[in-house]
Amino acid sequence: MAETSATTGTGEPASRPRKSSWKYIGPGIVVAATGVGAGDLVATLIAGSKFGYTLMWAAVIGCVVKISLAEAAGRWHLATGRTLFDGWRSLGPWTTVYFAVYVVIWGFIYGATAMSSSALPIVALFPDGPGLKFWAIVTGLIGLAFVWFNRYAVFEKVMTVLIGIMFVVVVYVAVRVVPDAGASFAGLLPVLPDGSLLYTLGLIGGVGGTITMAAYGYWVNAKGWSNSSWMKVMRLDNRVAYITTGIFVVAMLIVGAELLHASQVALTSGDRGLIDLGKVLEDRFGTGTAKLFLVGFFATSFSSLIGVWHGVSLMFADFVERFRAPAAEGEEKSGPAVTDRQQRSLPFRAYLLWLTFPPMTLLWLDEPFGLVIAYGVLGAFFMPFLALTLIWLLNSSRTPSEWRNGWVSNGMLALAGLLFVVLCVQQVRELPW
């Protein structure tokens, strides 16, 4: 019988491997729910509306790339007993400087974006009620209170409910539009129609590809998985996460292809595109389906909000702990005791407040030009940074030999790194210089 996390929270050397079991699934669900935001779904819808089913293959490749990246992050935490930031810091002080600047600027703008995204479907559901700013502030405060007063176990349960709502709604809408099975399978053949390159790269790299992938290892530790005996469990958990994400992407491509491609309906870019889709659904299927979709839209946005509030705050708490106590390198760095303490720590709660209150000022202001540029550049560089540093860490003596990368892992991470570098260059080029 598999041992429970209660018997392994000390970070001791690995005992016998735990049996891979569905009952352990959790951190992967959290990372899937957090990584898929409203903007990702709109980008997928637009790809489907422009190219039909042709880019279905890109969604599948994207799913495999994300599985490889998240598996690498989780493997580092379990194989070494060290956190990801601890690994980054071992590569030199440049990683500390980059992360410090990134996490401050990114958190400031993301906080406003997440609150606005969560408020949009509420305003659409209750058009006669308060406006967007009111609901944005309310969702931010609810997210703050929820993460402040709850620990990982409750957080995971709520995220599971939210992703369940997302899953049911997105798949239901895809079924309602009656997918073309033949065209879907034909779309698995790699083809690049004219003008589709950037949409293809976005499909492979965009959905579920954020800083929350780096947070996966922290959630693994918070679950109580503290050493390499949990490796099989983590790998099953991770595959479930990104297969679920893949189903989201495929379902939204189907909706884009069937509902928007034929009629040439154009969506607004960004989160507001889902409001446009709600109106299309109402015209086609009635008010009930449109309202159900808006509930799914809220679950998508709010799960991303509380996921970032929790996961990135954990990363920031670890960053501060490593920065302030370099002499403790040989001590226990992961496992449930540490993450539980971190969830009550001053840095964790300080970053929670940073994500919530300063961004509220942006709800009344256009985002300052310089801040938009800095956010865009730092955000574009994060995924190449993650992919390339994982290759570095997992091929070095920092990782026990049996858990270093094989040729498949190296190939997938190199592919991810190359893909994200190309996307990074494109994102930087598109910034409003």
Short mmCIF file of C-alpha atoms in Angstrom, two decimals:
data_model
loop_
_atom_site.label_atom_id
_atom_site.label_comp_id
_atom_site.label_asym_id
_atom_site.label_seq_id
_atom_site.Cartn_x
_atom_site.Cartn_y
_atom_site.Cartn_z
CA MET A 1 0.00 0.00 0.00
CA ALA A 2 1.29 3.48 -0.89
CA GLU A 3 2.45 5.63 1.98
CA THR A 4 0.66 8.90 2.56
CA SER A 5 2.17 12.37 2.55
CA ALA A 6 1.92 12.45 6.34
CA THR A 7 4.69 9.89 6.57
CA THR A 8 7.01 11.71 4.16
CA GLY A 9 6.92 15.39 4.99
CA THR A 10 10.48 15.54 6.26
CA GLY A 11 12.31 15.68 2.96
CA GLU A 12 14.22 12.50 3.83
CA PRO A 13 15.94 10.53 1.07
CA ALA A 14 13.52 8.69 -1.17
CA SER A 15 11.93 5.53 0.20
CA ARG A 16 10.16 3.01 -2.02
CA PRO A 17 8.23 4.55 -4.93
CA ARG A 18 4.61 5.41 -4.31
CA LYS A 19 2.12 3.62 -6.46
CA SER A 20 0.83 5.92 -9.18
CA SER A 21 -2.80 6.47 -8.21
CA TRP A 22 -5.67 8.73 -9.28
CA LYS A 23 -6.45 9.51 -5.66
CA TYR A 24 -3.30 11.65 -5.45
CA ILE A 25 -4.18 13.89 -8.42
CA GLY A 26 -4.22 17.56 -7.41
CA PRO A 27 -1.31 19.91 -8.22
CA GLY A 28 -1.76 19.22 -11.93
CA ILE A 29 -5.41 20.22 -11.76
CA VAL A 30 -4.34 23.43 -10.02
CA VAL A 31 -1.73 24.29 -12.66
CA ALA A 32 -4.17 23.52 -15.50
CA ALA A 33 -6.91 25.68 -13.99
CA THR A 34 -4.48 28.53 -13.35
CA GLY A 35 -2.66 28.41 -16.67
CA VAL A 36 -5.73 28.53 -18.92
CA GLY A 37 -7.03 32.08 -18.78
CA ALA A 38 -9.77 33.85 -20.70
CA GLY A 39 -7.27 35.49 -23.06
CA ASP A 40 -5.86 32.05 -23.96
CA LEU A 41 -9.32 30.78 -24.86
CA VAL A 42 -9.97 33.83 -27.05
CA ALA A 43 -6.67 33.34 -28.90
CA THR A 44 -7.66 29.73 -29.56
CA LEU A 45 -11.13 30.77 -30.72
CA ILE A 46 -9.63 33.29 -33.14
CA ALA A 47 -7.27 30.63 -34.54
CA GLY A 48 -10.28 28.35 -35.09
CA SER A 49 -12.33 31.15 -36.65
CA LYS A 50 -9.54 32.00 -39.13
CA PHE A 51 -8.28 28.54 -40.05
CA GLY A 52 -11.01 26.12 -39.04
CA TYR A 53 -9.68 22.73 -37.92
CA THR A 54 -6.38 23.09 -39.79
CA LEU A 55 -4.29 23.86 -36.69
CA MET A 56 -5.61 21.03 -34.52
CA TRP A 57 -2.17 19.40 -34.69
CA ALA A 58 -0.58 22.48 -33.09
CA ALA A 59 -2.87 22.12 -30.07
CA VAL A 60 -1.70 18.52 -29.60
CA ILE A 61 1.99 19.46 -29.87
CA GLY A 62 1.40 22.30 -27.40
CA CYS A 63 -0.03 19.83 -24.91
CA VAL A 64 3.07 17.59 -25.20
CA VAL A 65 5.43 20.58 -24.82
CA LYS A 66 3.66 21.70 -21.62
CA ILE A 67 3.74 18.18 -20.18
CA SER A 68 7.53 18.15 -20.69
CA LEU A 69 8.06 21.57 -19.12
CA ALA A 70 5.92 20.99 -16.04
CA GLU A 71 7.37 17.49 -15.58
CA ALA A 72 10.86 18.99 -15.59
CA ALA A 73 9.91 21.57 -12.95
CA GLY A 74 8.28 18.93 -10.73
CA ARG A 75 11.20 16.52 -11.25
CA TRP A 76 13.70 19.17 -10.10
CA HIS A 77 11.79 19.72 -6.83
CA LEU A 78 11.41 16.00 -6.07
CA ALA A 79 14.83 14.78 -7.22
CA THR A 80 16.89 17.46 -5.48
CA GLY A 81 14.78 18.53 -2.48
CA ARG A 82 15.45 22.08 -3.64
CA THR A 83 13.00 24.66 -4.92
CA LEU A 84 13.13 26.00 -8.46
CA PHE A 85 14.25 29.44 -7.36
CA ASP A 86 17.01 27.79 -5.33
CA GLY A 87 18.11 26.11 -8.57
CA TRP A 88 17.95 29.36 -10.52
CA ARG A 89 20.05 31.12 -7.94
CA SER A 90 22.75 28.48 -8.31
CA LEU A 91 23.14 29.57 -11.94
CA GLY A 92 24.31 33.03 -10.91
CA PRO A 93 23.08 36.37 -9.57
CA TRP A 94 21.56 37.37 -12.95
CA THR A 95 18.62 35.02 -12.28
CA THR A 96 17.88 36.76 -8.97
CA VAL A 97 17.93 40.19 -10.63
CA TYR A 98 15.69 39.05 -13.49
CA PHE A 99 13.17 37.35 -11.21
CA ALA A 100 13.04 40.26 -8.76
CA VAL A 101 12.25 42.80 -11.49
CA TYR A 102 9.89 40.44 -13.30
CA VAL A 103 7.80 39.41 -10.31
CA VAL A 104 7.23 43.02 -9.18
CA ILE A 105 6.22 44.49 -12.56
CA TRP A 106 4.38 41.39 -13.76
CA GLY A 107 2.37 41.15 -10.53
CA PHE A 108 1.33 44.81 -10.69
CA ILE A 109 -0.17 44.59 -14.18
CA TYR A 110 -1.40 41.01 -13.92
CA GLY A 111 -3.39 41.85 -10.79
CA ALA A 112 -5.47 44.43 -12.69
CA THR A 113 -5.84 42.11 -15.70
CA ALA A 114 -7.03 39.17 -13.58
CA MET A 115 -9.54 41.25 -11.63
CA SER A 116 -10.97 42.81 -14.81
CA SER A 117 -11.20 39.40 -16.51
CA SER A 118 -13.09 37.92 -13.54
CA ALA A 119 -15.45 40.92 -13.45
CA LEU A 120 -16.37 40.85 -17.17
CA PRO A 121 -18.67 37.79 -17.07
CA ILE A 122 -20.34 39.01 -13.85
CA VAL A 123 -21.19 42.34 -15.52
CA ALA A 124 -22.56 40.44 -18.54
CA LEU A 125 -24.65 38.18 -16.29
CA PHE A 126 -25.99 41.13 -14.26
CA PRO A 127 -26.05 44.10 -16.67
CA ASP A 128 -28.29 46.18 -14.40
CA GLY A 129 -25.97 45.82 -11.41
CA PRO A 130 -22.72 47.59 -10.48
CA GLY A 131 -20.09 48.23 -13.14
CA LEU A 132 -16.81 46.56 -14.08
CA LYS A 133 -14.59 48.40 -11.58
CA PHE A 134 -16.83 47.44 -8.64
CA TRP A 135 -16.85 43.74 -9.55
CA ALA A 136 -13.12 43.77 -10.33
CA ILE A 137 -12.37 45.06 -6.83
CA VAL A 138 -14.79 42.56 -5.27
CA THR A 139 -13.21 39.57 -7.08
CA GLY A 140 -9.72 40.77 -6.09
CA LEU A 141 -10.72 41.08 -2.43
CA ILE A 142 -12.42 37.67 -2.45
CA GLY A 143 -9.29 36.13 -3.97
CA LEU A 144 -7.13 37.85 -1.35
CA ALA A 145 -9.30 36.67 1.56
CA PHE A 146 -9.57 33.13 0.22
CA VAL A 147 -5.82 32.63 -0.22
CA TRP A 148 -4.96 34.52 2.99
CA PHE A 149 -7.11 32.33 5.26
CA ASN A 150 -6.85 28.94 3.53
CA ARG A 151 -4.04 26.48 3.03
CA TYR A 152 -3.21 24.33 0.02
CA ALA A 153 -5.70 21.51 0.73
CA VAL A 154 -8.76 23.79 0.62
CA PHE A 155 -7.28 25.77 -2.27
CA GLU A 156 -6.88 22.56 -4.31
CA LYS A 157 -10.49 21.50 -3.69
CA VAL A 158 -11.86 24.85 -4.84
CA MET A 159 -9.64 24.81 -7.92
CA THR A 160 -10.90 21.32 -8.74
CA VAL A 161 -14.50 22.55 -8.61
CA LEU A 162 -13.67 25.54 -10.85
CA ILE A 163 -11.87 23.43 -13.44
CA GLY A 164 -14.79 21.00 -13.36
CA ILE A 165 -17.15 23.85 -14.25
CA MET A 166 -14.77 25.04 -16.98
CA PHE A 167 -14.49 21.54 -18.41
CA VAL A 168 -18.22 20.83 -18.47
CA VAL A 169 -19.12 24.21 -20.03
CA VAL A 170 -16.40 24.24 -22.70
CA VAL A 171 -17.02 20.65 -23.77
CA TYR A 172 -20.81 21.22 -23.70
CA VAL A 173 -20.53 24.23 -26.01
CA ALA A 174 -18.22 22.28 -28.34
CA VAL A 175 -20.77 19.45 -28.51
CA ARG A 176 -23.62 21.90 -29.12
CA VAL A 177 -21.96 23.35 -32.22
CA VAL A 178 -21.71 19.78 -33.65
CA PRO A 179 -18.05 19.25 -34.54
CA ASP A 180 -17.04 17.87 -37.93
CA ALA A 181 -15.24 14.66 -36.93
CA GLY A 182 -13.62 14.18 -40.33
CA ALA A 183 -12.21 17.71 -40.41
CA SER A 184 -11.02 17.33 -36.81
CA PHE A 185 -8.94 14.25 -37.64
CA ALA A 186 -7.69 15.86 -40.85
CA GLY A 187 -6.50 18.78 -38.72
CA LEU A 188 -4.04 16.44 -36.96
CA LEU A 189 -1.93 16.43 -40.14
CA PRO A 190 0.66 19.23 -39.79
CA VAL A 191 -0.19 21.94 -42.31
CA LEU A 192 0.64 25.66 -42.28
CA PRO A 193 -1.90 27.73 -44.22
CA ASP A 194 -0.82 31.17 -45.44
CA GLY A 195 -0.66 33.64 -42.56
CA SER A 196 -1.00 30.96 -39.88
CA LEU A 197 2.56 30.79 -38.52
CA LEU A 198 2.05 33.13 -35.56
CA TYR A 199 -1.31 31.56 -34.68
CA THR A 200 0.36 28.14 -34.81
CA LEU A 201 3.19 29.22 -32.53
CA GLY A 202 0.66 30.83 -30.20
CA LEU A 203 -1.40 27.64 -30.01
CA ILE A 204 1.67 25.55 -29.21
CA GLY A 205 3.16 27.97 -26.72
CA GLY A 206 0.36 30.13 -25.40
CA VAL A 207 -2.36 28.16 -23.68
CA GLY A 208 -1.34 27.22 -20.16
CA GLY A 209 2.15 28.61 -20.65
CA THR A 210 2.76 31.14 -17.88
CA ILE A 211 4.75 31.60 -14.68
CA THR A 212 2.31 29.13 -13.09
CA MET A 213 4.22 26.33 -14.82
CA ALA A 214 7.17 27.27 -12.62
CA ALA A 215 4.83 27.23 -9.61
CA TYR A 216 3.96 23.57 -10.28
CA GLY A 217 6.90 22.28 -8.22
CA TYR A 218 5.83 24.44 -5.28
CA TRP A 219 2.31 23.01 -5.41
CA VAL A 220 3.82 19.51 -5.61
CA ASN A 221 5.66 20.21 -2.34
CA ALA A 222 2.58 21.81 -0.78
CA LYS A 223 0.69 18.59 -1.55
CA GLY A 224 3.22 16.74 0.61
CA TRP A 225 5.26 15.17 -2.19
CA SER A 226 8.74 15.78 -0.90
CA ASN A 227 11.20 13.40 -2.57
CA SER A 228 11.78 11.18 -5.61
CA SER A 229 9.55 8.39 -4.30
CA TRP A 230 6.66 10.55 -5.55
CA MET A 231 8.01 10.81 -9.10
CA LYS A 232 5.53 8.38 -10.71
CA VAL A 233 2.64 10.07 -8.95
CA MET A 234 3.81 13.51 -10.10
CA ARG A 235 4.14 12.35 -13.70
CA LEU A 236 0.60 10.95 -13.76
CA ASP A 237 -0.70 14.12 -12.15
CA ASN A 238 1.11 16.27 -14.72
CA ARG A 239 -0.19 14.28 -17.69
CA VAL A 240 -3.75 14.55 -16.44
CA ALA A 241 -3.28 18.32 -16.13
CA TYR A 242 -2.12 18.94 -19.66
CA ILE A 243 -4.39 16.40 -21.32
CA THR A 244 -7.21 18.35 -19.64
CA THR A 245 -5.69 21.55 -21.02
CA GLY A 246 -5.45 19.93 -24.45
CA ILE A 247 -9.16 19.09 -24.33
CA PHE A 248 -9.92 22.75 -23.52
CA VAL A 249 -7.88 23.89 -26.51
CA VAL A 250 -9.45 21.37 -28.89
CA ALA A 251 -12.96 22.25 -27.68
CA MET A 252 -12.39 25.99 -28.20
CA LEU A 253 -10.89 25.35 -31.64
CA ILE A 254 -14.04 23.42 -32.52
CA VAL A 255 -16.22 26.30 -31.33
CA GLY A 256 -14.13 28.76 -33.34
CA ALA A 257 -14.21 26.56 -36.43
CA GLU A 258 -17.90 25.67 -36.36
CA LEU A 259 -19.48 28.80 -34.87
CA LEU A 260 -17.24 31.57 -36.16
CA HIS A 261 -15.27 30.31 -39.19
CA ALA A 262 -18.22 29.73 -41.52
CA SER A 263 -20.03 32.94 -40.57
CA GLN A 264 -16.78 35.00 -40.45
CA VAL A 265 -17.69 36.47 -37.05
CA ALA A 266 -14.81 38.56 -35.69
CA LEU A 267 -14.05 38.55 -31.97
CA THR A 268 -12.53 41.34 -29.95
CA SER A 269 -9.00 40.35 -28.92
CA GLY A 270 -8.33 39.72 -25.24
CA ASP A 271 -10.80 38.71 -22.56
CA ARG A 272 -13.66 40.78 -24.05
CA GLY A 273 -13.76 38.38 -26.97
CA LEU A 274 -15.59 35.90 -24.74
CA ILE A 275 -18.38 38.47 -24.26
CA ASP A 276 -18.69 38.58 -28.07
CA LEU A 277 -18.88 34.78 -28.12
CA GLY A 278 -21.60 34.86 -25.44
CA LYS A 279 -23.71 37.05 -27.74
CA VAL A 280 -23.14 34.68 -30.67
CA LEU A 281 -24.17 31.72 -28.50
CA GLU A 282 -27.29 33.56 -27.36
CA ASP A 283 -28.33 34.24 -30.96
CA ARG A 284 -27.68 30.63 -31.96
CA PHE A 285 -28.72 28.57 -28.91
CA GLY A 286 -30.67 30.88 -26.62
CA THR A 287 -30.16 32.68 -23.33
CA GLY A 288 -29.62 29.55 -21.22
CA THR A 289 -26.55 28.41 -23.16
CA ALA A 290 -25.14 31.96 -23.20
CA LYS A 291 -25.50 32.32 -19.43
CA LEU A 292 -23.98 28.90 -18.83
CA PHE A 293 -21.04 29.94 -20.99
CA LEU A 294 -20.59 33.11 -18.94
CA VAL A 295 -20.48 31.00 -15.76
CA GLY A 296 -17.72 28.94 -17.40
CA PHE A 297 -15.96 32.18 -18.40
CA PHE A 298 -16.04 33.31 -14.75
CA ALA A 299 -14.68 29.94 -13.54
CA THR A 300 -11.84 30.23 -16.09
CA SER A 301 -10.89 33.76 -15.05
CA PHE A 302 -11.33 33.40 -11.29
CA SER A 303 -9.40 30.12 -11.13
CA SER A 304 -6.49 31.90 -12.83
CA LEU A 305 -6.78 34.75 -10.32
CA ILE A 306 -6.65 32.66 -7.16
CA GLY A 307 -4.10 30.31 -8.72
CA VAL A 308 -1.68 33.17 -9.31
CA TRP A 309 -2.51 34.75 -5.92
CA HIS A 310 -1.43 31.46 -4.30
CA GLY A 311 1.28 30.02 -6.56
CA VAL A 312 3.27 33.14 -7.38
CA SER A 313 3.04 34.30 -3.78
CA LEU A 314 4.64 30.98 -2.78
CA MET A 315 7.40 31.59 -5.31
CA PHE A 316 7.94 35.11 -3.99
CA ALA A 317 8.09 33.83 -0.39
CA ASP A 318 10.73 31.31 -1.45
CA PHE A 319 12.63 34.03 -3.33
CA VAL A 320 12.73 36.23 -0.21
CA GLU A 321 13.71 33.29 2.02
CA ARG A 322 16.63 32.30 -0.24
CA PHE A 323 17.72 35.91 -0.68
CA ARG A 324 17.76 36.61 3.05
CA ALA A 325 19.26 33.33 4.29
CA PRO A 326 22.02 32.16 1.90
CA ALA A 327 23.76 30.26 4.71
CA ALA A 328 20.90 27.77 4.98
CA GLU A 329 21.60 26.15 1.62
CA GLY A 330 22.08 22.67 2.97
CA GLU A 331 18.92 22.66 5.00
CA GLU A 332 15.51 21.34 4.19
CA LYS A 333 14.00 23.42 1.40
CA SER A 334 10.84 21.68 0.37
CA GLY A 335 8.13 19.49 1.79
CA PRO A 336 4.86 20.27 3.53
CA ALA A 337 6.36 21.82 6.68
CA VAL A 338 8.16 24.51 4.70
CA THR A 339 5.34 25.35 2.31
CA ASP A 340 2.79 25.49 5.13
CA ARG A 341 5.02 27.97 6.96
CA GLN A 342 5.52 29.92 3.77
CA GLN A 343 1.75 30.24 3.32
CA ARG A 344 1.65 32.12 6.64
CA SER A 345 4.84 34.08 6.09
CA LEU A 346 5.17 37.84 5.77
CA PRO A 347 6.61 37.71 2.19
CA PHE A 348 3.75 35.45 1.03
CA ARG A 349 1.13 37.82 2.41
CA ALA A 350 3.02 40.92 1.29
CA TYR A 351 2.97 39.69 -2.31
CA LEU A 352 -0.72 38.82 -1.97
CA LEU A 353 -1.34 42.45 -1.01
CA TRP A 354 0.85 43.62 -3.90
CA LEU A 355 -1.22 41.58 -6.36
CA THR A 356 -4.47 42.99 -4.98
CA PHE A 357 -4.30 46.65 -3.95
CA PRO A 358 -1.76 48.57 -6.12
CA PRO A 359 -3.21 47.09 -9.36
CA MET A 360 -6.63 48.53 -8.47
CA THR A 361 -5.24 51.95 -9.46
CA LEU A 362 -4.88 50.66 -13.03
CA LEU A 363 -8.65 50.07 -13.18
CA TRP A 364 -9.06 53.87 -13.38
CA LEU A 365 -6.02 54.59 -15.55
CA ASP A 366 -4.80 53.53 -18.94
CA GLU A 367 -1.79 51.34 -18.28
CA PRO A 368 1.29 53.61 -18.36
CA PHE A 369 3.23 53.25 -21.61
CA GLY A 370 6.57 52.44 -20.01
CA LEU A 371 5.01 49.87 -17.71
CA VAL A 372 3.30 48.13 -20.64
CA ILE A 373 6.63 47.90 -22.44
CA ALA A 374 8.45 46.52 -19.37
CA TYR A 375 5.63 44.04 -18.70
CA GLY A 376 5.62 42.86 -22.31
CA VAL A 377 9.39 42.39 -22.51
CA LEU A 378 9.74 40.64 -19.14
CA GLY A 379 6.69 38.45 -19.78
CA ALA A 380 7.93 37.45 -23.23
CA PHE A 381 11.29 36.40 -21.80
CA PHE A 382 9.89 34.29 -18.95
CA MET A 383 9.02 31.08 -20.84
CA PRO A 384 12.39 30.92 -22.70
CA PHE A 385 14.04 31.60 -19.33
CA LEU A 386 12.13 28.70 -17.75
CA ALA A 387 12.78 26.21 -20.57
CA LEU A 388 16.48 26.98 -20.96
CA THR A 389 17.30 27.09 -17.25
CA LEU A 390 15.55 23.74 -16.74
CA ILE A 391 17.77 22.24 -19.46
CA TRP A 392 20.79 23.68 -17.65
CA LEU A 393 19.76 22.47 -14.20
CA LEU A 394 18.61 18.98 -15.22
CA ASN A 395 21.76 18.16 -17.19
CA SER A 396 24.18 19.25 -14.48
CA SER A 397 25.58 17.72 -11.29
CA ARG A 398 22.97 19.73 -9.35
CA THR A 399 20.53 16.90 -10.21
CA PRO A 400 21.14 13.28 -9.07
CA SER A 401 22.29 11.25 -12.10
CA GLU A 402 19.25 8.94 -12.24
CA TRP A 403 16.90 11.93 -12.55
CA ARG A 404 18.82 13.95 -15.12
CA ASN A 405 17.36 14.55 -18.55
CA GLY A 406 17.31 11.81 -21.14
CA TRP A 407 17.30 12.50 -24.86
CA VAL A 408 13.48 12.77 -24.99
CA SER A 409 13.35 15.36 -22.18
CA ASN A 410 16.25 17.30 -23.67
CA GLY A 411 14.62 17.24 -27.09
CA MET A 412 11.25 18.47 -25.78
CA LEU A 413 12.78 21.17 -23.60
CA ALA A 414 15.01 22.32 -26.46
CA LEU A 415 11.95 22.46 -28.73
CA ALA A 416 10.09 24.42 -26.06
CA GLY A 417 13.04 26.78 -25.62
CA LEU A 418 13.31 27.42 -29.37
CA LEU A 419 9.56 27.93 -29.68
CA PHE A 420 9.43 30.37 -26.78
CA VAL A 421 12.43 32.32 -28.09
CA VAL A 422 10.61 32.81 -31.42
CA LEU A 423 7.42 33.82 -29.58
CA CYS A 424 9.47 36.13 -27.36
CA VAL A 425 10.95 37.94 -30.38
CA GLN A 426 7.50 38.27 -31.95
CA GLN A 427 5.91 39.59 -28.74
CA VAL A 428 8.67 42.17 -28.31
CA ARG A 429 8.26 43.27 -31.96
CA GLU A 430 4.51 43.75 -31.44
CA LEU A 431 4.92 45.99 -28.39
CA PRO A 432 3.83 49.64 -28.87
CA TRP A 433 7.36 51.02 -28.99
#
